[in-house]
Every structure is written in C-alpha cells, then in structure tokens.
Short mmCIF file of C-alpha atoms in Angstrom, two decimals:
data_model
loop_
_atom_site.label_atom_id
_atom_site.label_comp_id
_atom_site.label_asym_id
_atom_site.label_seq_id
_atom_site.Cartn_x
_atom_site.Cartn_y
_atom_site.Cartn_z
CA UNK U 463 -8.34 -23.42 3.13
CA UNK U 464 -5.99 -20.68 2.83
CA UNK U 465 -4.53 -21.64 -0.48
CA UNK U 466 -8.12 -21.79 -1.46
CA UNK U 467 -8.90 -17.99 -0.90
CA UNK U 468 -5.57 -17.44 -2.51
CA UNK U 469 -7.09 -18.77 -5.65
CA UNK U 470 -9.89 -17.03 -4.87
CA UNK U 471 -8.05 -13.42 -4.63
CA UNK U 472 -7.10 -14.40 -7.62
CA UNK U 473 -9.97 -14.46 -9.24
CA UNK U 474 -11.31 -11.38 -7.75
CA UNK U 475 -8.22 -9.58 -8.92
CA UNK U 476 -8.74 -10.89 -12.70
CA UNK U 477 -12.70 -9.77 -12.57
CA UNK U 478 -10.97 -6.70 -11.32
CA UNK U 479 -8.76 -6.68 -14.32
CA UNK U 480 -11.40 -6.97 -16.65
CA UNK U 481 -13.96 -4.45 -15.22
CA UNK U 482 -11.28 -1.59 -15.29
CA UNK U 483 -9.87 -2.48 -18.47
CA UNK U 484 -6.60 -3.11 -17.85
CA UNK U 485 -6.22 -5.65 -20.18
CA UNK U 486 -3.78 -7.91 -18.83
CA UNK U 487 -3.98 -12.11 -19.11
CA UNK U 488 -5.80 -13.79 -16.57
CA UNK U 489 -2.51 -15.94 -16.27
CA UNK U 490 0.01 -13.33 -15.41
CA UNK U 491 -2.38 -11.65 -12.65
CA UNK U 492 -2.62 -15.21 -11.00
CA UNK U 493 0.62 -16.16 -11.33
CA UNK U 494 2.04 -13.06 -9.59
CA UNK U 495 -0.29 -12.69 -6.86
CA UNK U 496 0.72 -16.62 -5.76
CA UNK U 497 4.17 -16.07 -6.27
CA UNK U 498 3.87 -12.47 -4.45
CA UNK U 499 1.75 -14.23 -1.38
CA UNK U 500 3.72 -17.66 -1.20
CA UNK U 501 0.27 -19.45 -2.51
CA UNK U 502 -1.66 -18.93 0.80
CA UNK U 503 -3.49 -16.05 2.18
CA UNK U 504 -3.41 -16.98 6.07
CA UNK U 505 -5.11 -14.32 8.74
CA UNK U 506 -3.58 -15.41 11.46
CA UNK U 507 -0.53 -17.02 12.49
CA UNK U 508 -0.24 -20.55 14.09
CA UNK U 509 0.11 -18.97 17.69
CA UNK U 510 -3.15 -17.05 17.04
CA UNK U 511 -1.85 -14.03 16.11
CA UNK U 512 -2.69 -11.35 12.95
CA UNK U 513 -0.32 -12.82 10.45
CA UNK U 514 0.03 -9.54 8.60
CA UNK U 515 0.14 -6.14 9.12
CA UNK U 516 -1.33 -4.88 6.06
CA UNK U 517 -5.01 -4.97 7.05
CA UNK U 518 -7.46 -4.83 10.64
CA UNK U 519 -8.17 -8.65 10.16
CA UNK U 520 -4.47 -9.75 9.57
CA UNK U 521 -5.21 -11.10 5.86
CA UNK U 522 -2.23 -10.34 3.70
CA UNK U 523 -3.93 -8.75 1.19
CA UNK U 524 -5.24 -5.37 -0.05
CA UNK U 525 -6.00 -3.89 -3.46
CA UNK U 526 -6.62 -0.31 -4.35
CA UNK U 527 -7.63 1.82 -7.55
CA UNK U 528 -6.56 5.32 -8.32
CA UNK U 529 -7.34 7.91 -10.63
CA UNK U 530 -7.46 12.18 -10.80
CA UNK U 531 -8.52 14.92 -12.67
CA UNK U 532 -11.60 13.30 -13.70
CA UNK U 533 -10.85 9.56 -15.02
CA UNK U 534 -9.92 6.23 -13.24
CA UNK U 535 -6.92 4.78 -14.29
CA UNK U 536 -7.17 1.17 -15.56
CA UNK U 537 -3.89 -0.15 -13.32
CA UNK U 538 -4.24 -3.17 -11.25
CA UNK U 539 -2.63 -2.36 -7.51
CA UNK U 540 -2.59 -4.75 -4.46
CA UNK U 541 -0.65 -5.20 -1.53
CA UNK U 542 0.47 -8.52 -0.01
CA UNK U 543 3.31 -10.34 1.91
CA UNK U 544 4.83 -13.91 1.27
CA UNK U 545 4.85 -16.77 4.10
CA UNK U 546 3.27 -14.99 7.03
CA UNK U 547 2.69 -18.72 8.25
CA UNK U 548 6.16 -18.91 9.33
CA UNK U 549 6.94 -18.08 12.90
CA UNK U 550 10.54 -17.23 11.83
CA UNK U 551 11.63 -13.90 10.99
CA UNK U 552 14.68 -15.25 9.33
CA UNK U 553 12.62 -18.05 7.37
CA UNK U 554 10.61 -14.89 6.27
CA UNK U 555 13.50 -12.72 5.14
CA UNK U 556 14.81 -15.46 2.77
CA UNK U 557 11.17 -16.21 1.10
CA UNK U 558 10.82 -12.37 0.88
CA UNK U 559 14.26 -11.93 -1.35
CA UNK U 560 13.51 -14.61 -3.02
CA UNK U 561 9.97 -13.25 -4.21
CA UNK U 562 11.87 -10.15 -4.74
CA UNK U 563 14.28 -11.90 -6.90
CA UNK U 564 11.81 -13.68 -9.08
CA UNK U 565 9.44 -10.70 -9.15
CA UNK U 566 11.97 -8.18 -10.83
CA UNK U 567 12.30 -10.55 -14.04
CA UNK U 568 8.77 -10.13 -14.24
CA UNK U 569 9.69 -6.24 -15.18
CA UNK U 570 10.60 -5.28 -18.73
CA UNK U 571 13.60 -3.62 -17.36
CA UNK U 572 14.27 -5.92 -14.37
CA UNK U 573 17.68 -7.19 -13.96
CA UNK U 574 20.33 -8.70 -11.45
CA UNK U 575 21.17 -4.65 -10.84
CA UNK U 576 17.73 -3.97 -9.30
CA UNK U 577 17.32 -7.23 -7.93
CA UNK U 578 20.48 -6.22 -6.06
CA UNK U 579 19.33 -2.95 -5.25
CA UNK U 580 16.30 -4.06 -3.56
CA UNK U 581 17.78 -6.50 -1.37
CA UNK U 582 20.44 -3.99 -0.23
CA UNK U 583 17.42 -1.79 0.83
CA UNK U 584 16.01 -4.63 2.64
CA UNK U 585 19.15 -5.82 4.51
CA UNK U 586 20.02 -2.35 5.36
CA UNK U 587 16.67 -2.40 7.31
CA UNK U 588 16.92 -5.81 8.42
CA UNK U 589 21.01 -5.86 8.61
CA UNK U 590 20.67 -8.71 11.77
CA UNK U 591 17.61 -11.49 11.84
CA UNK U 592 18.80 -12.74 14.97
CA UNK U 593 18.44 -9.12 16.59
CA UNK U 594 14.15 -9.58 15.95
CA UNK U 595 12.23 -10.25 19.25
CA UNK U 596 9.89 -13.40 18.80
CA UNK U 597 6.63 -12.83 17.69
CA UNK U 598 6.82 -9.21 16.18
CA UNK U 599 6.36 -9.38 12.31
CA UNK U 600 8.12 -6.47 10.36
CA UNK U 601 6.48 -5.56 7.45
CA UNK U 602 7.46 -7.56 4.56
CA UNK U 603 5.37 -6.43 2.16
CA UNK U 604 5.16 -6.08 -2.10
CA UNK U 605 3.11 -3.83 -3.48
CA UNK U 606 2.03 -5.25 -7.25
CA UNK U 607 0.82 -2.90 -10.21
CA UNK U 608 -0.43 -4.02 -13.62
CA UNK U 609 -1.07 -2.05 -16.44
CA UNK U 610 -2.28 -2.21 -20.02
CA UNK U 611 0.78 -1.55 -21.57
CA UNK U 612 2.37 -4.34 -20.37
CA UNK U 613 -0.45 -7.42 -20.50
CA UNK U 614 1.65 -10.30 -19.77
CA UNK U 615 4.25 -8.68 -17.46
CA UNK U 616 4.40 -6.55 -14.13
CA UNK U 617 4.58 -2.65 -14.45
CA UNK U 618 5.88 -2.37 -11.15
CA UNK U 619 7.03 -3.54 -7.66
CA UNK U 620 7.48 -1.63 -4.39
CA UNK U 621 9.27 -3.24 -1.99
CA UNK U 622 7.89 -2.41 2.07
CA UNK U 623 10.14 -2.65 5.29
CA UNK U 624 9.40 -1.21 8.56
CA UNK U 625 11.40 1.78 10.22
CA UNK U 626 10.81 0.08 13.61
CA UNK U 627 12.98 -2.61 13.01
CA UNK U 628 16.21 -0.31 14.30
CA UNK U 629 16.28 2.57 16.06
CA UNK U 630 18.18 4.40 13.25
CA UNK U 631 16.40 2.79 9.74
CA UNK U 632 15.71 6.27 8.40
CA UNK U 633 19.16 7.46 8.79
CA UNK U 634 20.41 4.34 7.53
CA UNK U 635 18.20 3.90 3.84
CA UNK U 636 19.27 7.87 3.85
CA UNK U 637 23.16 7.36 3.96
CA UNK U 638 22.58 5.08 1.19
CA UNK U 639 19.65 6.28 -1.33
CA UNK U 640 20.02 10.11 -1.03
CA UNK U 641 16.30 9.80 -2.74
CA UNK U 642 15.05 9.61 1.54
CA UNK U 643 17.01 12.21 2.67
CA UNK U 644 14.78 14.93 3.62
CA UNK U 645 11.98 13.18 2.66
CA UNK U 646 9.79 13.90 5.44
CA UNK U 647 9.68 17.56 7.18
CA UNK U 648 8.01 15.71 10.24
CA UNK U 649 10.78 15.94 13.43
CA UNK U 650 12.14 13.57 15.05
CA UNK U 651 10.44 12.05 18.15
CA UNK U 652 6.89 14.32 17.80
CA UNK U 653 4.54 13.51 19.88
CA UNK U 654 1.58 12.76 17.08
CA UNK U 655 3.83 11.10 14.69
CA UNK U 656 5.65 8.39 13.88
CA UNK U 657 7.63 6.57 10.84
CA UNK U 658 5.42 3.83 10.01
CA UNK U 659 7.03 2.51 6.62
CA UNK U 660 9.93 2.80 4.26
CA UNK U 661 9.82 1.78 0.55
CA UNK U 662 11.29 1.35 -2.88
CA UNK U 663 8.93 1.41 -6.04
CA UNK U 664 10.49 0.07 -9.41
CA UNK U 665 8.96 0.80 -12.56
CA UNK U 666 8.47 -1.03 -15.77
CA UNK U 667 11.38 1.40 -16.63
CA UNK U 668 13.22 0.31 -13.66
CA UNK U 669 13.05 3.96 -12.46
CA UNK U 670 12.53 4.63 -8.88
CA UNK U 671 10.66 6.23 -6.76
CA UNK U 672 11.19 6.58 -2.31
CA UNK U 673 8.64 6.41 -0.21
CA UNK U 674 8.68 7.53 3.42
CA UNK U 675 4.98 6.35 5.09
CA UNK U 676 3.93 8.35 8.78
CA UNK U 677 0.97 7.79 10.31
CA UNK U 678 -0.23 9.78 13.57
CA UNK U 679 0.05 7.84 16.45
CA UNK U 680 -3.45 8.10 17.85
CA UNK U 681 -6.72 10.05 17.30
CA UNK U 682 -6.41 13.82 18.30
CA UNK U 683 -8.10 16.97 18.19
CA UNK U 684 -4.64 18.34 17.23
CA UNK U 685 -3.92 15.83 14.17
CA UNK U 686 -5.30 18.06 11.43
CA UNK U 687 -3.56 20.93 12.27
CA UNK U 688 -0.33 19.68 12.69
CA UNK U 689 -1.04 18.12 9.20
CA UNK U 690 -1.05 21.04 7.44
CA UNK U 691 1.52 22.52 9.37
CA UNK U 692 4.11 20.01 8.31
CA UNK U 693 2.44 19.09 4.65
CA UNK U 694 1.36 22.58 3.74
CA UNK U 695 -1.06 22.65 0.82
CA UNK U 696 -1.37 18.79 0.43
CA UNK U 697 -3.08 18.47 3.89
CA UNK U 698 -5.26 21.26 3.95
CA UNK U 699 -6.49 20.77 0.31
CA UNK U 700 -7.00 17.35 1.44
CA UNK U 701 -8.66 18.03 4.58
CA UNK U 702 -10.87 20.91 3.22
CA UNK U 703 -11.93 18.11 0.51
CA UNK U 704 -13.36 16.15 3.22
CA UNK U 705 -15.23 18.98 4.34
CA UNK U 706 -16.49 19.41 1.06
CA UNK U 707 -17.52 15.85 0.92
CA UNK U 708 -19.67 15.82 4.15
CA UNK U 709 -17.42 15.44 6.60
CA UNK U 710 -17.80 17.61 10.21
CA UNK U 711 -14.95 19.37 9.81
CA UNK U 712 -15.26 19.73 13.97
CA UNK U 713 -14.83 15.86 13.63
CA UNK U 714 -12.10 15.03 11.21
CA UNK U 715 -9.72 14.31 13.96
CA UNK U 716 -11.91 11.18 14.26
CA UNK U 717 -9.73 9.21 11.49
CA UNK U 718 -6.80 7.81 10.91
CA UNK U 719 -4.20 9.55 9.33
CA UNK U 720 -1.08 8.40 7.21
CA UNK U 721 1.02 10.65 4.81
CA UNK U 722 3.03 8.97 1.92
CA UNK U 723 6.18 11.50 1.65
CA UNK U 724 7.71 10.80 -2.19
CA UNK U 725 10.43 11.37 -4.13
CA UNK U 726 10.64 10.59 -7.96
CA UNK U 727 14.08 10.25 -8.95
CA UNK U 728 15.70 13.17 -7.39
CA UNK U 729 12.72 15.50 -7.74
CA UNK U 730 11.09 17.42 -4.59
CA UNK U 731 8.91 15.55 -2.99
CA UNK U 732 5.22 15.17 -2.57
CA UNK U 733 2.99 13.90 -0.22
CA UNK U 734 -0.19 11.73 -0.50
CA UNK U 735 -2.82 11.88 2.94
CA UNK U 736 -4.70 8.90 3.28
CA UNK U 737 -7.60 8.17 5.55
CA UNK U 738 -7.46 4.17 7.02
CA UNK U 739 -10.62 3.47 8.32
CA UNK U 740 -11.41 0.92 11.70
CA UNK U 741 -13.68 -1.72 11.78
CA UNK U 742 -16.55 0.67 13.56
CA UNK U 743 -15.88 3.58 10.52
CA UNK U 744 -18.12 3.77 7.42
CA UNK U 745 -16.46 6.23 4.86
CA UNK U 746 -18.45 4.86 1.95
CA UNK U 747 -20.65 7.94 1.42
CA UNK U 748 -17.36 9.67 1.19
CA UNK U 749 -15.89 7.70 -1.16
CA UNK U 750 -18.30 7.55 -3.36
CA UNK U 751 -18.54 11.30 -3.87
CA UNK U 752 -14.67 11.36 -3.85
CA UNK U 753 -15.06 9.03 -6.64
CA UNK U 754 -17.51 11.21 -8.79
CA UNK U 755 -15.49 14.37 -8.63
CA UNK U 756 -11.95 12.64 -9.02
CA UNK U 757 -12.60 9.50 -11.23
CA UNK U 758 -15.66 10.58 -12.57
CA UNK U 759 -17.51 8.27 -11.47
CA UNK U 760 -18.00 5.15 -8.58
CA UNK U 761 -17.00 2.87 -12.13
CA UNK U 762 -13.42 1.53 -10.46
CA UNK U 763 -14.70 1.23 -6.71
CA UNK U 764 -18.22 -0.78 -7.93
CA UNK U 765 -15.47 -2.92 -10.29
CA UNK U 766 -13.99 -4.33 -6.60
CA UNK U 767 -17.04 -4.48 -4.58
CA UNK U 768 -19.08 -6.47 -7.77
CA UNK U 769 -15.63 -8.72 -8.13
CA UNK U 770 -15.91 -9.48 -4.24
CA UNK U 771 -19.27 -10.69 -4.59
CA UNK U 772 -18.45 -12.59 -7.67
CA UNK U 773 -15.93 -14.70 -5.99
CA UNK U 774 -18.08 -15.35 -2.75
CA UNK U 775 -16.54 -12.48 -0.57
CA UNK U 776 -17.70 -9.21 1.00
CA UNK U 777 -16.03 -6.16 -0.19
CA UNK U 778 -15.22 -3.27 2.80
CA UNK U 779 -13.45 0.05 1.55
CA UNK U 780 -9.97 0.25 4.14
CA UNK U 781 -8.72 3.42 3.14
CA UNK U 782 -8.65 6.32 0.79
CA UNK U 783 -5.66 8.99 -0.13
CA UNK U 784 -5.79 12.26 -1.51
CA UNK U 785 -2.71 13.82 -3.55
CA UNK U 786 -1.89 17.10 -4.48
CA UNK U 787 -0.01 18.92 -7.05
CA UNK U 788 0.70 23.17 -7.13
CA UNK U 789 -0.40 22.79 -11.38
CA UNK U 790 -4.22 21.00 -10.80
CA UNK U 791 -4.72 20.81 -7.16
CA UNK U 792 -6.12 17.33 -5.73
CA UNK U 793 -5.16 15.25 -8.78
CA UNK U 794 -4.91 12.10 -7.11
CA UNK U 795 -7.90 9.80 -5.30
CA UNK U 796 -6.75 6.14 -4.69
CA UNK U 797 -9.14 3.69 -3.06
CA UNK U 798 -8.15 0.63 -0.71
CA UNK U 799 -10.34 -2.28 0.05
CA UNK U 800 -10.09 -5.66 0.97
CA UNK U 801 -12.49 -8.87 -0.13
CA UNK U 802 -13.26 -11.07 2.92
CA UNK U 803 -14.26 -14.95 2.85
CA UNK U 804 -15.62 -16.47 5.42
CA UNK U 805 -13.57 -19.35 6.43
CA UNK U 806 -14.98 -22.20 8.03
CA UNK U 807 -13.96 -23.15 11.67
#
C-alpha cells in the first residue's frame, strides 16, 4: 500500500505541476519523487514508530509553494526521505548517498565534484553509523525543486542532516564550509532554542546556498521577543504581519517557531520565520490572507488542496514562512502542506 500512495504523491505533485505552471513532464516529476523516496511513502516504521521526521503523522513527504512581492512562483518544492522502512541507520546512510548520487546528474550542472561535496557534508555529520542509538532516525532528508526552465531536469537539491547527531555538528560543517560559520546569532545552549537542522542547497547552477534551521524548543510567552531580539527586522516584520493578518498578537507565542538562517555563496545572511502548525492548529484563515497580499492571490495554495482531492487525499496546510529583505520588506511567503490517504488497516 505504501508504494501505492507513492504513485499517488506522484500524481498529486504532477496536478500540482500543471496548476502552477511550471511546465515540467509528468515523467521527470514522477521519476524523481520515487527515486527521492525509495518508491514507498511508509508512516510508520515496522516497530510502530513515525518513520519520518518531516511531518506530525510520520509520512515522508511535504510540498510547499512560495512566492513575494505580489506573484506566486511556478516552482515545484517537496520534501521527502528515502527508505524510512529500514530499521538500520547504516542501511539508511548508504540508500541516502546513493539517492544523492543519482539525484545530482539530474542537475544541469551536477557532477562527481558536487556529488562529492554533498556526501562530505553528510559524513561529516554522520562521521560514525555505529555511534547511532537504535531507534532514533536522523533526518535524512532531500528537499526537490522544479522549475520551468528546466522541464525535464531538477533545478535543485538540498541535502538535510540533523545537528543532534554529535554534540559538535555545527562546529564541524563550520570548519569545513566557512558558508555556516556565523550563520546563526542564536548562543549556544539558550534556553528557548535549539539547532534543529543543517543543510546544503545546490542549484541548477551548482551554486550553493547553507542553511542553518532553529526551532524554539517549546511554546512560550517569551518566544517572540527573543525572536526579534536575535533576528532583528526579519522577526518583527514577520511577527507584526501576523498581527496584521488576524492574529492576537497577546497570543502569538501559541505557535511554533523555526528560523531558516542562510547564506548565498558568501553573502550575509538572511533569515526566513516559519510558523509549523500541530494537529489541534488551524492557520488557514491566515494563510489565505498571507496569500492575497504576498502571491496575489490563494491561486498556488487552492493548486495543492484541489490536487489532494484529485488524487483521493485530504490536503492540511503544515506550515508557513515569512522572509525579509532591507530593499522590499516581507518579500517572501512559502506555504507547506501535506496530502493524506487513508490507508486501510
């Protein structure tokens, strides 16, 4: 069954495809999300267990649009992880640089040098399997993006790991790629913080970009404050957004909270806050007008939730992420969601 709602991501991600305008073959889309997920889409693991990391239910998958300054952009973007059946880390490991491997060449400009590159970012994260306690599952994860200029082809591939595999990951991915050093003004050890990802975006280009994900580590009164104390502008743009929107502004420690720190190249970086929702939360209404004053309109959010129901699944909005820039203020919105099937017992 779960090669079956593989397929049927598939589809929804090629309705997708077609509603935004991306223009890219039906073939290509498939082909990379089953090579990117292994061919299966399982929510749990044989013990019982979430299988993946990447959304509340454990179901390996997640796609997103994005868009500023008035339009949606017609790019493709999901997140998903390769043989989460596997109880064994190290089993993992290898099927994840082997997707890696095979997923470069799908670049214009991928090649045995950023195939390389990649893997060295993953094994400095992961430098010992064996050192894994049984039963926790790293993040593994490959974040796909399609775009019109490139129809048959990827436009790009970021490559996930988790900090909390060793105590000094940060450090480590720092000594080596001088694009994470200083990436994140958050100190080390605060008490409403924590790393929560590291990652390496190629482009068609084979530019890169470094990502350095935090998240806060629980819901607090004092979460939006220390926001914009660390993030400056970004977070309280973001956060008076919100407001804007309709949210209490009395209540908006009652989210989630991650920050995307990034660094193009070896430009300053900048920092995306996103709002992940729980299964109780309902940030629709939100989203929507987020959508109207960012895109332009609800077109690229409807394009999901209508490609859901197309392929037999419920659509539920996940999470949404402002960005900022000094030149045009919040010119960023992207939107996360995730179709569900129900799966016979």
């Amino acid at each position: 069954m779960t090669a079956a709602v593989a397929q049927s991501a598939g589809d929804f991600l090629v309705d997708v495809a077609e509603r935004i305008g991306t223009g890219c073959t039906p073939e290509s889309v498939r082909s990379v999300l089953l090579r990117a997920c292994g061919g299966r889409l399982d929510t749990r693991t044989p013990g019982g267990r979430r299988s993946s990391g990447i959304t509340v239910s454990g179901m390996p998958f997640e796609a997103s649009v994005t868009g500023g300054r008035g339009r949606s952009a017609r790019l493709l973007r999901y997140i998903t992880e390769t043989t989460t059946w596997e109880p064994e880390f190290a089993v993992r490991l290898e099927a994840y640089l082997a997707a890696i491997a095979e997923l470069v060449f799908r670049l214009p400009d991928g090649n045995d040098e950023v195939i390389g590159l990649l893997h060295s970012f993953v094994t400095t994260v992961y430098p010992d399997p064996a050192a894994i306690e049984a039963g926790r599952r790293p993040a593994m994860w490959l974040g796909i993006v399609h775009h019109p200029a490139e129809p048959d082809r990827l436009a790009g591939l970021k490559v996930y790991c988790s900090p909390a595999a060793r105590a000094d990951a940060v450090e480590a991915v720092s000594r080596r790629w001088s694009g994470f050093e200083g990436l994140c003004p958050i100190p080390v050890n605060d008490d409403l913080f924590r790393n929560a990802g590291l990652a390496i975006e190629v482009d068609a280009c084979a530019h890169l970009t470094y990502k350095l994900y935090v998240r806060a580590r629980f819901r607090d009164v004092a979460v939006p404050m220390k926001l914009v104390r660390y993030f400056g502008d970004s977070a309280w743009e973001t956060l008076s957004e919100f407001t804007r929107c309709g949210v209490d502004a009395a209540h908006l420690h009652d989210f989630s909270y991650f920050v995307c720190c990034t660094r193009h190249g070896d430009e300053d970086p900048s920092y995306t806050v996103s709002l992940a929702t729980r299964r109780s939360d309902d940030i629709n209404t939100l989203v929507r007008e987020l959508a109207v004053r960012h895109h332009g309109g609800t077109r690229a959010i409807d394009a999901m939730d209508h490609a859901a129901r197309a392929c037999g699944a419920t659509w539920r909005c996940s999470a949404l992420a402002l960005g900022f820039s000094p030149e045009h203020g919040i010119d960023k919105l992207n939107v996360y969601g995730t179709p569900t099937w129900e799966i016979p017992r």
